[in-house]
Amino acid sequence: MSKLPLSFACWNYDRITALVDGSVQPEGIDLNYLNMPVEETFWRMMRHQEFDVAELSLSSYLVGRDRGYPHVTAIPVFMSRSFRHSGIFVNTRAGIEKPEDLRGKRIGLPEYQLTACLWIRGILQDEYGVSPSSIQWFTGGEETPGRLEKVTLQLPPEIRIQPIGETQTLNEMLESGDIDALIAPRAPSCFLQGSPNVARLFPNYEEDEKAYFRKTGIFPIMHVIAIRDDVLEANPWVAMNLYVAFEKAKQVVYDGFNQTAALKVTLPWLTAEIERTKLALGDDFWPYGIERNRKTLEAAVRYSYEQGLIKTRPQLEDLFVKSTLERFTI
């Protein structure tokens, strides 16, 4: 019998390599893998629903579910996660020495609803008392002019936000001092090129992020896997079969990390890093499913609601395909 062909748009993470090379195959499914940068995948899925299965921004997904569009439902597979203290960049002449100094400043972000920005604003408010309403926000392209929000936002009136000029970029504005700081998932090119005008707010971000995890138990989730609802309606079995395949593909990565005869990744002290990570986060340090991620997901939903991105706070179980929330036993 022929398998169900499904398009699958996602960046080329190690945790899906086994799905791409065919060493792990979702039962009954033939995946047509499309490797593209996350910004393109999100735009095309949110705007046009071009793919059967796709990596999707968690924040965009929450906003979309709140608006009733696009018609997709996630499975609890989290393609991207990242601690985000490292994503705050400041102009060195702006007088910003600590997080509290961000109050009253001009801060750029590529899109207000980006998941990384959602987390950073939430962390700034929860941990440092810096509310989104205390900042003047500027949105636009980080490296290329003309970037727009993927979805139209309806923010509370106390949020002061405006787009930058049609020919401006946040990278140039940060280096010149036209904005005081930038929060973004991608480090700006001026920082990567060693500009003396730009620095990280948290230079020792790894230690700050580990302390944040010890305090909160939260490992921020950035991206989910979403399936178009018409695919699920016609083939409800697809969700669970994909979920199982993603779990198996992730285990292949863990198995590679656990062998020491030859290094699977081009890092000389990979084994030591894996051991440190397990000590900090546990053996399954990139967990899928709701229960292992409940605290993190609840924080993301709370931030989205408190920051005015969504109008109602959904139950976590309503965000994911129901069949992926339980497993059979023998």
Coordinates of C-alpha atoms in Angstrom, one line a residue:
M1 CA 0.0 0.0 0.0
S2 CA 1.2 3.5 -0.7
K3 CA 2.0 5.9 2.2
L4 CA 0.3 9.2 2.8
P5 CA 2.5 12.0 1.3
L6 CA 2.9 15.0 3.6
S7 CA 5.0 18.1 3.1
F8 CA 7.1 19.0 6.1
A9 CA 8.8 22.4 6.4
C10 CA 11.4 22.7 9.1
W11 CA 15.0 23.9 9.7
N12 CA 17.7 21.1 9.6
Y13 CA 18.0 20.3 13.3
D14 CA 19.9 17.3 14.5
R15 CA 16.8 16.1 16.2
I16 CA 15.1 15.5 12.8
T17 CA 18.1 14.1 10.9
A18 CA 16.9 10.5 11.3
L19 CA 13.5 11.5 9.8
V20 CA 15.2 13.2 6.9
D21 CA 17.6 10.4 6.0
G22 CA 14.9 7.8 6.5
S23 CA 16.5 5.9 9.3
V24 CA 13.4 6.7 11.3
Q25 CA 10.1 6.7 9.3
P26 CA 6.7 7.7 10.6
E27 CA 4.4 4.7 10.1
G28 CA 2.2 5.1 7.0
I29 CA 3.6 8.6 6.1
D30 CA 6.0 9.7 3.4
L31 CA 7.5 13.0 4.4
N32 CA 8.6 15.5 1.7
Y33 CA 11.1 17.5 3.8
L34 CA 11.6 21.1 2.9
N35 CA 14.6 22.7 4.6
M36 CA 14.2 26.4 5.0
P37 CA 15.0 29.1 7.6
V38 CA 12.5 29.5 10.3
E39 CA 11.4 33.0 9.4
E40 CA 10.3 31.8 5.9
T41 CA 8.5 28.7 7.3
F42 CA 6.6 30.7 9.8
W43 CA 5.6 33.4 7.3
R44 CA 4.4 30.9 4.7
M45 CA 2.5 28.8 7.2
M46 CA 0.9 31.6 9.1
R47 CA 0.0 33.6 6.0
H48 CA -0.8 30.9 3.5
Q49 CA -0.9 27.5 5.2
E50 CA 1.3 26.1 2.5
F51 CA 2.6 23.0 4.3
D52 CA 0.9 19.9 5.7
V53 CA 3.2 19.8 8.7
A54 CA 5.5 22.6 9.7
E55 CA 7.7 24.0 12.5
L56 CA 5.8 27.1 13.9
S57 CA 6.6 29.8 16.4
L58 CA 4.9 29.1 19.7
S59 CA 3.9 32.7 20.1
S60 CA 2.4 32.9 16.6
Y61 CA 0.6 29.7 17.2
L62 CA -0.9 31.1 20.5
V63 CA -2.0 34.3 18.7
G64 CA -3.4 32.3 15.8
R65 CA -5.4 30.0 18.0
D66 CA -6.8 33.0 19.8
R67 CA -7.9 34.5 16.5
G68 CA -9.1 31.3 15.0
Y69 CA -6.6 31.4 12.1
P70 CA -4.7 29.7 10.6
H71 CA -6.4 26.3 10.9
V72 CA -3.6 24.2 12.4
T73 CA -3.2 22.2 15.6
A74 CA 0.1 21.4 17.3
I75 CA 1.6 18.2 18.7
P76 CA 3.8 18.6 21.8
V77 CA 7.1 18.3 19.9
F78 CA 9.3 21.3 20.6
M79 CA 11.8 21.8 17.7
S80 CA 13.4 24.8 19.2
R81 CA 14.1 25.8 22.8
S82 CA 16.5 28.4 24.1
F83 CA 17.3 30.4 27.2
R84 CA 17.1 34.0 26.1
H85 CA 19.2 36.1 28.5
S86 CA 21.7 36.1 25.7
G87 CA 19.3 37.9 23.3
I88 CA 19.4 41.4 24.8
F89 CA 21.9 43.7 23.1
V90 CA 22.5 47.3 24.3
N91 CA 24.2 50.3 22.9
T92 CA 27.2 50.9 25.1
R93 CA 26.6 54.6 25.3
A94 CA 22.9 54.3 26.4
G95 CA 23.7 54.0 30.1
I96 CA 22.3 50.5 30.5
E97 CA 24.2 48.5 33.1
K98 CA 21.5 46.2 34.5
P99 CA 18.0 45.1 33.4
E100 CA 16.2 47.7 35.5
D101 CA 18.0 50.4 33.4
L102 CA 15.8 49.4 30.4
R103 CA 12.9 51.3 31.8
G104 CA 12.1 54.3 29.7
K105 CA 14.5 53.2 26.9
R106 CA 14.0 52.8 23.2
I107 CA 14.2 49.1 22.4
G108 CA 13.9 47.4 19.0
L109 CA 12.6 44.0 18.1
P110 CA 12.0 42.4 14.7
E111 CA 8.3 41.6 15.6
Y112 CA 6.6 42.2 18.8
Q113 CA 5.0 38.8 18.8
L114 CA 8.2 36.8 18.3
T115 CA 8.5 34.0 20.8
A116 CA 12.0 35.0 21.9
C117 CA 10.7 38.5 22.5
L118 CA 7.7 37.2 24.4
W119 CA 10.0 35.3 26.7
I120 CA 12.4 38.1 27.2
R121 CA 9.6 40.6 28.1
G122 CA 8.2 38.0 30.5
I123 CA 11.5 37.4 32.2
L124 CA 12.2 41.1 32.5
Q125 CA 8.9 41.6 34.2
D126 CA 8.9 38.6 36.4
E127 CA 12.6 38.7 37.5
Y128 CA 13.5 42.4 37.3
G129 CA 10.2 44.3 37.5
V130 CA 10.6 45.8 34.0
S131 CA 7.1 46.0 32.5
P132 CA 6.5 46.1 28.7
S133 CA 4.6 49.4 29.2
S134 CA 7.7 51.1 30.6
I135 CA 9.5 50.8 27.3
Q136 CA 9.2 52.5 23.9
W137 CA 9.2 49.7 21.3
F138 CA 10.4 49.9 17.7
T139 CA 9.7 47.1 15.2
G140 CA 11.2 46.3 11.8
G141 CA 13.8 44.4 9.9
E142 CA 16.9 43.5 11.9
E143 CA 19.2 43.3 8.9
T144 CA 16.9 44.1 5.9
P145 CA 14.3 46.9 5.8
G146 CA 10.6 46.2 5.5
R147 CA 9.9 43.4 8.0
L148 CA 6.2 43.2 9.1
E149 CA 4.4 41.4 11.8
K150 CA 3.1 38.0 10.6
V151 CA -0.3 38.7 12.2
T152 CA -2.1 42.0 13.0
L153 CA -1.8 42.7 16.7
Q154 CA -4.4 44.4 18.9
L155 CA -2.2 45.4 21.9
P156 CA -3.3 47.2 25.1
P157 CA -3.2 51.1 24.8
E158 CA -0.4 51.3 27.3
I159 CA 2.0 49.5 25.0
R160 CA 3.9 52.1 23.0
I161 CA 5.1 50.5 19.7
Q162 CA 5.9 51.9 16.3
P163 CA 7.5 50.7 13.1
I164 CA 10.9 52.0 12.1
G165 CA 11.4 53.8 8.8
E166 CA 11.1 52.1 5.4
T167 CA 14.8 52.2 4.8
Q168 CA 16.0 51.6 8.3
T169 CA 17.2 48.4 10.0
L170 CA 17.4 47.7 13.7
N171 CA 21.0 46.6 13.4
E172 CA 22.1 50.0 12.1
M173 CA 19.9 51.9 14.6
L174 CA 21.4 49.9 17.5
E175 CA 25.0 50.6 16.4
S176 CA 24.3 54.3 15.8
G177 CA 22.4 54.8 19.1
D178 CA 19.0 55.6 17.4
I179 CA 17.7 52.8 19.6
D180 CA 19.1 52.0 23.0
A181 CA 18.8 48.2 22.9
L182 CA 17.6 45.3 20.8
I183 CA 15.9 42.1 21.8
A184 CA 16.0 39.4 19.2
P185 CA 16.6 35.7 18.6
R186 CA 19.4 36.5 16.1
A187 CA 22.5 38.4 17.3
P188 CA 22.8 41.5 15.2
S189 CA 25.6 41.7 12.7
C190 CA 27.1 44.7 14.3
F191 CA 27.7 42.6 17.5
L192 CA 29.0 39.6 15.6
Q193 CA 31.4 41.9 13.7
G194 CA 32.8 43.2 17.0
S195 CA 31.4 46.7 17.1
P196 CA 32.6 48.6 20.2
N197 CA 29.2 50.3 20.4
V198 CA 27.2 47.1 21.1
A199 CA 27.3 44.6 24.0
R200 CA 25.2 42.0 25.6
L201 CA 23.2 43.1 28.6
F202 CA 24.1 39.7 30.3
P203 CA 27.8 39.1 29.3
N204 CA 27.9 36.0 31.5
Y205 CA 24.5 34.8 30.2
E206 CA 25.1 31.1 30.6
E207 CA 25.4 31.5 34.4
D208 CA 22.4 33.8 34.5
E209 CA 20.3 31.3 32.5
K210 CA 21.3 28.4 34.6
A211 CA 20.4 30.4 37.7
Y212 CA 17.0 31.2 36.1
F213 CA 16.4 27.5 35.5
R214 CA 17.3 26.5 39.0
K215 CA 14.9 29.1 40.3
T216 CA 12.0 28.6 37.9
G217 CA 12.4 25.1 36.4
I218 CA 11.6 26.7 33.0
F219 CA 13.5 25.9 29.8
P220 CA 11.8 28.2 27.3
I221 CA 10.1 26.6 24.3
M222 CA 10.3 28.5 21.0
H223 CA 8.8 26.4 18.3
V224 CA 6.1 23.6 18.1
I225 CA 5.2 21.3 15.2
A226 CA 1.8 22.2 13.7
I227 CA -0.4 20.1 11.4
R228 CA -3.1 21.6 9.1
D229 CA -6.5 20.8 10.4
D230 CA -7.8 19.5 7.1
V231 CA -5.0 16.9 7.2
L232 CA -6.0 15.8 10.7
E233 CA -9.7 15.7 9.8
A234 CA -9.0 13.4 6.8
N235 CA -6.3 11.3 8.6
P236 CA -6.6 11.6 12.4
W237 CA -3.9 8.9 13.0
V238 CA -1.2 11.2 11.5
A239 CA -0.7 13.1 14.7
M240 CA 0.3 10.2 16.9
N241 CA 2.4 8.5 14.3
L242 CA 4.4 11.7 13.8
Y243 CA 4.7 12.3 17.5
V244 CA 6.2 8.8 17.9
A245 CA 8.6 9.3 15.0
F246 CA 9.8 12.6 16.4
E247 CA 10.5 10.9 19.7
K248 CA 12.5 8.2 18.0
A249 CA 14.5 10.7 16.0
K250 CA 15.4 12.6 19.1
Q251 CA 16.5 9.4 20.8
V252 CA 18.9 8.8 17.9
V253 CA 20.6 12.1 18.9
Y254 CA 20.8 11.2 22.5
D255 CA 22.4 7.8 21.6
G256 CA 25.0 9.6 19.5
F257 CA 25.8 11.9 22.4
N258 CA 26.2 9.0 24.8
Q259 CA 28.9 7.2 22.8
T260 CA 32.4 8.5 23.2
A261 CA 34.5 6.5 20.6
A262 CA 34.1 9.4 18.2
L263 CA 32.5 12.8 18.6
K264 CA 29.2 13.2 16.7
V265 CA 29.4 17.0 16.8
T266 CA 32.3 19.2 15.8
L267 CA 33.0 20.3 19.4
P268 CA 36.2 19.2 21.2
W269 CA 34.7 19.0 24.7
L270 CA 31.3 17.7 23.6
T271 CA 31.2 14.9 26.1
A272 CA 31.9 17.3 29.0
E273 CA 29.2 19.6 27.8
I274 CA 26.7 16.8 27.6
E275 CA 27.6 15.7 31.1
R276 CA 27.2 19.3 32.4
T277 CA 23.8 19.6 30.6
K278 CA 22.5 16.4 32.1
L279 CA 23.6 17.5 35.5
A280 CA 21.7 20.8 35.1
L281 CA 18.6 19.6 33.2
G282 CA 18.4 15.8 33.6
D283 CA 19.0 12.9 31.2
D284 CA 16.1 13.8 28.9
F285 CA 17.1 17.5 28.7
W286 CA 14.9 18.2 25.6
P287 CA 11.6 16.7 26.6
Y288 CA 8.5 16.4 24.5
G289 CA 4.9 16.0 25.7
I290 CA 2.8 18.3 28.0
E291 CA 3.5 17.0 31.5
R292 CA 7.3 17.5 31.4
N293 CA 6.8 20.9 29.9
R294 CA 3.7 22.1 31.8
K295 CA 5.4 24.8 33.8
T296 CA 7.1 26.2 30.7
L297 CA 4.0 26.1 28.6
E298 CA 1.9 27.8 31.3
A299 CA 4.4 30.6 31.6
A300 CA 4.3 31.2 27.8
V301 CA 0.5 31.3 27.8
R302 CA 0.5 33.6 30.8
Y303 CA 3.0 36.0 29.2
S304 CA 1.1 36.0 25.9
Y305 CA -2.1 36.9 27.9
E306 CA -0.5 39.5 30.2
Q307 CA 1.3 41.2 27.3
G308 CA -2.0 41.6 25.4
L309 CA -1.2 39.2 22.5
I310 CA -4.1 36.9 23.2
K311 CA -7.5 37.8 24.7
T312 CA -8.2 34.5 26.5
R313 CA -6.0 32.1 28.3
P314 CA -6.4 28.6 26.8
Q315 CA -6.1 25.3 28.7
L316 CA -2.9 23.6 27.7
E317 CA -4.7 20.5 26.6
D318 CA -6.8 22.5 24.1
L319 CA -3.6 23.6 22.3
F320 CA -2.5 20.1 21.2
V321 CA -4.0 17.2 19.3
K322 CA -5.8 15.2 21.9
S323 CA -4.5 11.8 20.7
T324 CA -0.9 12.9 21.5
L325 CA -1.7 13.6 25.2
E326 CA -2.0 9.9 26.3
R327 CA -0.4 6.6 25.4
F328 CA -1.7 3.1 25.4
T329 CA -0.3 0.5 27.7
I330 CA -0.2 -3.3 27.6

